[in-house]
Coordinates of C-alpha atoms and ligand atoms in Angstrom, one line a residue:
Chain A
M1 CA -24.1 18.0 -18.9
D2 CA -22.6 20.1 -16.1
V3 CA -20.3 19.1 -13.5
K4 CA -22.9 19.8 -10.6
D5 CA -25.3 17.5 -12.4
I6 CA -22.4 14.5 -12.3
I7 CA -21.6 14.7 -8.8
K8 CA -24.8 13.8 -7.2
K9 CA -25.0 10.9 -4.6
E10 CA -26.9 8.4 -7.2
N11 CA -23.8 8.6 -9.4
F12 CA -21.2 7.8 -6.8
V13 CA -18.9 4.7 -8.2
Y14 CA -15.9 5.1 -6.2
G15 CA -14.4 6.9 -3.1
K16 CA -13.0 6.3 0.4
S17 CA -13.5 3.0 2.4
K18 CA -15.3 3.3 5.6
V19 CA -12.8 1.5 7.2
L20 CA -10.4 3.9 6.9
T21 CA -10.9 6.8 9.6
D22 CA -10.8 10.8 8.8
N23 CA -7.3 11.1 10.1
P24 CA -5.3 12.6 7.8
M25 CA -2.0 10.1 7.1
H26 CA 1.3 11.3 8.2
Y27 CA 2.7 9.9 5.0
C28 CA 4.9 11.7 2.8
P29 CA 3.0 12.9 -0.5
G30 CA 2.5 10.1 -2.9
C31 CA 3.8 7.1 -0.4
T32 CA 2.8 3.7 -1.2
H33 CA 1.6 3.1 2.3
G34 CA -1.5 5.1 1.7
V35 CA -2.5 3.0 -1.2
V36 CA -1.7 -0.4 0.7
H37 CA -3.7 0.9 3.7
K38 CA -6.4 1.7 1.3
V39 CA -6.6 -1.7 -0.4
L40 CA -6.8 -3.5 3.0
A41 CA -9.5 -1.2 4.2
E42 CA -11.5 -2.2 1.2
V43 CA -10.9 -5.8 1.5
I44 CA -12.1 -5.7 5.3
E45 CA -15.3 -3.7 4.2
E46 CA -16.2 -6.1 1.4
L47 CA -15.6 -9.0 3.5
D48 CA -17.6 -7.3 6.4
I49 CA -14.7 -8.6 9.0
Q50 CA -14.2 -5.1 10.4
D51 CA -15.0 -6.3 13.9
K52 CA -12.8 -9.4 13.9
T53 CA -9.8 -8.1 12.3
I54 CA -6.7 -7.7 14.4
G55 CA -3.6 -5.7 12.9
V56 CA -0.4 -5.9 14.5
S57 CA 1.8 -2.5 13.4
P58 CA 5.3 -2.5 13.1
V59 CA 8.2 0.0 14.0
G60 CA 8.9 2.2 11.0
C61 CA 6.9 4.7 8.9
A62 CA 3.7 2.5 9.4
V63 CA 4.0 2.6 13.3
L64 CA 1.1 5.0 13.2
A65 CA -1.0 2.6 10.9
Y66 CA -3.4 1.8 13.8
N67 CA -4.6 5.9 13.3
Y68 CA -5.6 4.9 9.8
L69 CA -7.7 1.6 9.8
D70 CA -10.6 1.5 12.3
I71 CA -10.1 -1.9 13.3
D72 CA -8.6 -3.5 16.5
W73 CA -4.6 -3.0 16.9
H74 CA -1.5 -4.2 18.5
E75 CA 1.7 -2.5 18.6
A76 CA 4.9 -4.7 18.2
A77 CA 8.5 -4.2 19.3
H78 CA 10.8 -3.8 16.2
G79 CA 10.5 -6.8 13.9
R80 CA 8.4 -8.8 16.5
A81 CA 4.9 -8.5 15.0
P82 CA 4.9 -11.9 13.5
A83 CA 5.4 -13.5 17.1
L84 CA 2.7 -11.2 18.7
A85 CA 0.6 -12.1 15.7
S86 CA 1.0 -15.9 16.6
A87 CA -0.1 -15.6 20.0
I88 CA -3.2 -13.4 18.7
N89 CA -4.2 -15.7 16.2
R90 CA -4.0 -18.9 18.5
L91 CA -5.8 -17.0 21.4
Y92 CA -8.3 -15.7 19.2
P93 CA -8.8 -18.5 16.2
D94 CA -11.8 -16.9 14.8
K95 CA -10.4 -13.3 14.4
F96 CA -8.5 -12.3 11.1
V97 CA -5.0 -11.5 12.1
F98 CA -2.3 -9.7 10.1
T99 CA 0.9 -7.9 10.4
Y100 CA 1.8 -4.7 8.6
Q101 CA 5.7 -4.5 8.0
G102 CA 8.1 -2.5 6.2
D103 CA 11.8 -4.2 4.9
G104 CA 13.8 -2.5 7.9
D105 CA 11.5 -4.5 10.7
L106 CA 10.6 -7.4 8.9
A107 CA 14.1 -8.4 6.6
S108 CA 16.5 -7.2 9.3
I109 CA 15.8 -7.2 12.9
G110 CA 12.9 -9.0 12.6
A111 CA 14.1 -11.7 9.8
A112 CA 14.0 -14.7 12.9
E113 CA 10.3 -13.8 13.5
I114 CA 9.1 -13.8 10.0
M115 CA 10.9 -17.0 9.2
H116 CA 9.8 -18.9 12.1
A117 CA 6.3 -17.8 12.2
C118 CA 6.0 -18.7 8.1
N119 CA 7.8 -22.1 9.2
R120 CA 5.3 -22.7 11.8
G121 CA 2.5 -22.0 9.3
E122 CA 0.7 -19.5 11.8
K123 CA -2.7 -18.5 10.5
Q124 CA -2.0 -14.9 9.7
L125 CA -1.3 -12.6 6.8
T126 CA 2.0 -10.6 6.8
I127 CA 1.9 -7.3 4.5
F128 CA 5.5 -6.6 3.6
I129 CA 6.2 -3.2 2.1
N130 CA 9.8 -3.3 0.3
N131 CA 10.8 0.3 -0.6
A132 CA 14.8 -0.7 0.1
I133 CA 15.3 1.8 2.6
Y134 CA 14.7 2.9 6.3
G135 CA 12.4 5.3 5.6
M136 CA 11.2 6.9 9.1
T137 CA 14.8 7.3 10.4
G138 CA 16.3 9.0 7.4
G139 CA 16.8 6.7 4.4
Q140 CA 19.5 4.4 5.7
M141 CA 20.5 1.2 3.9
A142 CA 18.3 -1.6 4.4
P143 CA 18.5 -5.6 3.7
T144 CA 16.8 -4.9 0.7
T145 CA 18.5 -2.1 -0.8
L146 CA 19.8 -2.6 -4.1
E147 CA 23.4 -3.1 -5.2
G148 CA 24.8 0.3 -6.0
M149 CA 22.0 2.3 -4.6
K150 CA 23.1 5.2 -2.5
T151 CA 21.4 5.7 0.8
A152 CA 22.4 7.7 3.8
T153 CA 24.6 5.0 5.0
S154 CA 26.0 3.9 1.7
P155 CA 26.7 7.3 0.1
Y156 CA 28.7 5.6 -2.7
G157 CA 26.2 3.2 -3.1
R158 CA 25.7 -0.4 -1.6
N159 CA 28.9 -2.4 -1.9
V160 CA 28.2 -6.2 -2.0
A161 CA 31.6 -7.0 -1.0
L162 CA 31.1 -4.9 2.3
H163 CA 27.5 -5.1 2.6
G164 CA 26.2 -8.2 1.4
Y165 CA 23.5 -8.9 -1.1
P166 CA 19.9 -7.5 -1.5
L167 CA 17.7 -10.1 0.2
Q168 CA 15.3 -11.4 -1.5
I169 CA 13.4 -12.6 1.4
T170 CA 10.1 -13.4 0.0
E171 CA 11.7 -16.0 -2.2
L172 CA 13.1 -17.5 1.0
I173 CA 9.7 -17.5 2.7
A174 CA 8.2 -19.0 -0.4
Q175 CA 10.2 -22.3 0.3
L176 CA 8.6 -22.6 3.8
P177 CA 6.1 -25.5 4.1
G178 CA 4.0 -23.1 6.4
T179 CA 3.0 -20.8 3.8
C180 CA 0.0 -21.3 1.4
Y181 CA 0.4 -18.1 -0.4
V182 CA 3.2 -16.0 -1.2
T183 CA 3.1 -13.1 -4.0
R184 CA 4.8 -9.9 -4.9
Q185 CA 2.6 -7.2 -6.0
S186 CA 3.2 -3.2 -6.5
A187 CA 0.6 -0.4 -6.2
H188 CA 1.9 2.3 -8.7
T189 CA -0.8 2.0 -11.5
P190 CA -4.6 1.6 -11.4
G191 CA -3.9 -2.1 -13.0
A192 CA -1.4 -2.9 -10.3
V193 CA -3.8 -1.5 -7.5
R194 CA -6.5 -3.9 -8.8
K195 CA -4.3 -6.8 -8.8
L196 CA -3.2 -5.8 -5.3
K197 CA -6.7 -6.0 -4.3
Q198 CA -7.2 -9.3 -5.9
A199 CA -4.2 -10.6 -3.9
M200 CA -5.2 -9.1 -0.7
L201 CA -8.6 -10.6 -1.2
K202 CA -7.2 -14.3 -1.7
A203 CA -5.0 -13.9 1.5
V204 CA -7.5 -13.0 3.7
K205 CA -9.9 -15.7 2.7
N206 CA -6.8 -18.0 3.3
T207 CA -6.4 -16.5 6.8
L208 CA -10.0 -16.9 7.5
E209 CA -10.1 -20.5 6.6
R210 CA -6.9 -21.0 8.5
K211 CA -5.1 -22.6 5.6
G212 CA -1.7 -21.4 6.7
T213 CA 0.5 -18.5 6.4
S214 CA -0.1 -16.0 3.6
F215 CA 2.5 -13.2 2.6
I216 CA 2.3 -10.4 0.5
E217 CA 5.3 -8.2 -0.4
V218 CA 4.5 -5.0 -2.2
V219 CA 7.4 -3.2 -4.1
A220 CA 6.8 0.4 -2.8
T221 CA 8.4 3.7 -3.1
C222 CA 10.2 6.0 -0.5
N223 CA 10.2 9.4 -2.5
S224 CA 11.8 11.2 0.5
G225 CA 14.4 8.8 0.9
W226 CA 15.0 8.3 -2.9
K227 CA 15.0 12.1 -3.1
Q228 CA 12.8 12.1 -5.9
S229 CA 9.3 13.2 -7.0
P230 CA 6.6 10.6 -6.5
V231 CA 6.1 10.2 -10.2
D232 CA 9.8 9.6 -10.7
S233 CA 9.8 7.3 -8.2
N234 CA 7.5 5.0 -9.4
K235 CA 9.5 5.1 -12.9
W236 CA 12.4 4.4 -11.0
M237 CA 11.1 1.5 -9.1
V238 CA 9.7 -0.1 -12.3
E239 CA 13.3 0.3 -13.7
N240 CA 15.6 -0.5 -10.8
M241 CA 13.4 -2.6 -8.3
F242 CA 11.2 -4.8 -10.5
P243 CA 14.4 -6.7 -12.3
K244 CA 15.6 -7.5 -8.7
Y245 CA 12.2 -8.0 -7.3
P246 CA 10.0 -9.4 -9.9
L247 CA 6.2 -9.2 -9.6
G248 CA 3.8 -12.3 -9.4
D249 CA 2.7 -15.4 -7.4
M250 CA 5.7 -17.7 -6.0
K251 CA 3.3 -20.0 -4.3
D252 CA -0.6 -20.4 -4.2
I253 CA -1.6 -23.8 -2.8
Chain B
M1 CA -21.4 1.8 -27.2
A2 CA -22.9 3.9 -24.4
K3 CA -20.5 7.0 -23.9
S4 CA -20.0 8.1 -20.3
R5 CA -19.3 11.2 -18.5
G6 CA -17.3 11.4 -14.9
A7 CA -16.5 13.9 -12.4
I8 CA -14.2 14.1 -9.6
E9 CA -14.7 15.7 -6.0
V10 CA -11.2 16.4 -4.4
D11 CA -11.1 16.6 -0.7
V12 CA -8.9 19.8 -1.0
E13 CA -7.7 20.1 2.5
K14 CA -6.5 16.4 2.8
C15 CA -4.8 16.3 -0.5
K16 CA -1.1 16.4 -0.6
G17 CA -0.5 17.5 -4.5
C18 CA 1.7 14.3 -5.1
A19 CA 0.3 14.3 -8.8
L20 CA 0.0 10.6 -9.0
C21 CA -3.6 11.0 -9.9
K22 CA -2.4 13.5 -12.9
E23 CA -0.2 11.0 -14.0
A24 CA -2.8 8.0 -13.8
C25 CA -5.4 9.9 -15.5
P26 CA -6.0 8.5 -18.9
T27 CA -7.6 11.6 -20.3
K28 CA -5.6 14.3 -19.0
V29 CA -8.6 15.7 -16.9
I30 CA -6.4 16.8 -13.7
D31 CA -3.6 19.2 -13.0
L32 CA -2.5 20.6 -9.5
A33 CA -3.9 24.1 -8.5
K34 CA -1.6 27.0 -8.5
E35 CA -3.4 28.0 -5.2
V36 CA -2.3 25.9 -2.1
N37 CA -4.5 24.4 0.7
G38 CA -3.9 24.7 4.4
K39 CA -1.2 22.5 4.3
G40 CA 0.8 24.5 1.6
Y41 CA 0.2 21.7 -1.0
N42 CA -0.9 22.5 -4.7
Y43 CA -4.3 20.4 -4.8
A44 CA -5.4 18.2 -7.4
Y45 CA -8.2 19.7 -9.6
M46 CA -10.4 18.9 -12.9
A47 CA -8.5 21.1 -15.2
N48 CA -10.4 19.7 -18.2
P49 CA -13.8 18.4 -16.8
E50 CA -15.3 17.7 -20.1
A51 CA -12.7 15.0 -20.5
C52 CA -13.8 12.9 -17.5
I53 CA -14.8 9.5 -18.0
G54 CA -15.2 8.3 -14.6
C55 CA -12.8 5.3 -15.0
T56 CA -11.8 5.7 -11.3
S57 CA -8.1 5.7 -12.3
C58 CA -7.1 8.6 -10.1
A59 CA -8.9 7.7 -6.8
L60 CA -7.4 4.0 -7.2
V61 CA -3.7 5.3 -6.8
C62 CA -4.5 8.2 -4.4
P63 CA -2.5 7.1 -1.2
D64 CA -4.8 9.5 0.7
S65 CA -8.1 8.2 -0.5
V66 CA -9.2 12.0 -1.1
I67 CA -11.0 11.4 -4.5
A68 CA -14.5 10.7 -4.8
V69 CA -15.6 9.5 -8.5
Y70 CA -19.2 10.0 -10.4
K71 CA -20.3 8.6 -13.5
V72 CA -23.3 9.0 -15.6
T73 CA -24.0 7.0 -18.6
L74 CA -25.2 9.1 -21.6
Ligands
SF4_301 S1 -3.2 11.2 -5.8 FE1 -4.5 12.2 -4.0 S2 -3.1 13.3 -2.7 FE2 -2.2 13.1 -4.6 S3 -2.3 14.8 -6.0 FE3 -4.0 13.4 -6.2 S4 -5.6 14.0 -5.1 FE4 -3.9 14.6 -4.3
SF4_302 S1 -12.1 9.0 -13.3 FE1 -10.7 8.7 -14.8 S2 -11.1 10.3 -16.5 FE2 -12.0 11.0 -14.7 S3 -10.3 12.4 -13.7 FE3 -10.1 10.3 -12.8 S4 -8.8 9.3 -13.9 FE4 -9.7 11.0 -15.0

């Protein structure tokens, strides 16, 4: 059978979500952000909530996320996305409100905002991309940088005596009574992408039902910052990130 | 068991040549072209089209959502 006989409208099984715009993403080749954007777009499309979704984008590589998902967006000051989202979800209780934040934004400058928003049980979802580095500004050490991991600002590796320990902020968030669903996922294999989508569906539904705060950490790569190819970055992530940041649900009530 | 044949269509100009699709494909259909696209990336293509089973693995992991998958049951 010829390829052109297979590539026909009636045989189409999977492709780009309609919620994604046609803008080419500025992310580096192989960056996990694109996969997470896609999964979120598919869930928004499937639940038919494109016109009632409001995203709050962070400071960091995903600052331009509003170019890629065709929904309403708000841009927050560094780390302040959960506070802004709190205001939005209270003013518009019938909307689906989420924040999309990296580890520099969420676990460092925004550590207070995320803790208090989760503790208040704000009716919103946070998608937290943890690649253990500040990607946009050139690969500096982040709160989540692994022990011994070399970055632009820890050229001899993270030294816990000097820099403190990698922050497992998702474990802390799972302790807060305001959260209803806290999970850690990844997006490096087809199976992981399918699981992430299930988690995303659950979290979005929880938020629409105003059950409490849902929180999804995605253990991700920054192949430019890690100075490896995208394929090698995924392998490095499995070997080095997963032991410290194990995948799975921490809370689901 | 019914056999299936698949095929993929890559939006060549938007592909960034990251090779994650090549790595994810269980039947080794995909390779990166020797030629580059307008952005200078060696884009993904079906080097071995007969082997495609239309499983969608490549498209699921593609960060730039540039793969469309088609499938027929034989
Ligand atoms: S995963 Fe997508 S962007 Fe990367 S090489 Fe394959 S088609 Fe191109
Ligand atoms: S659909 Fe499956 S078999 Fe076909 S190229 Fe993609 S990963 Fe390979």
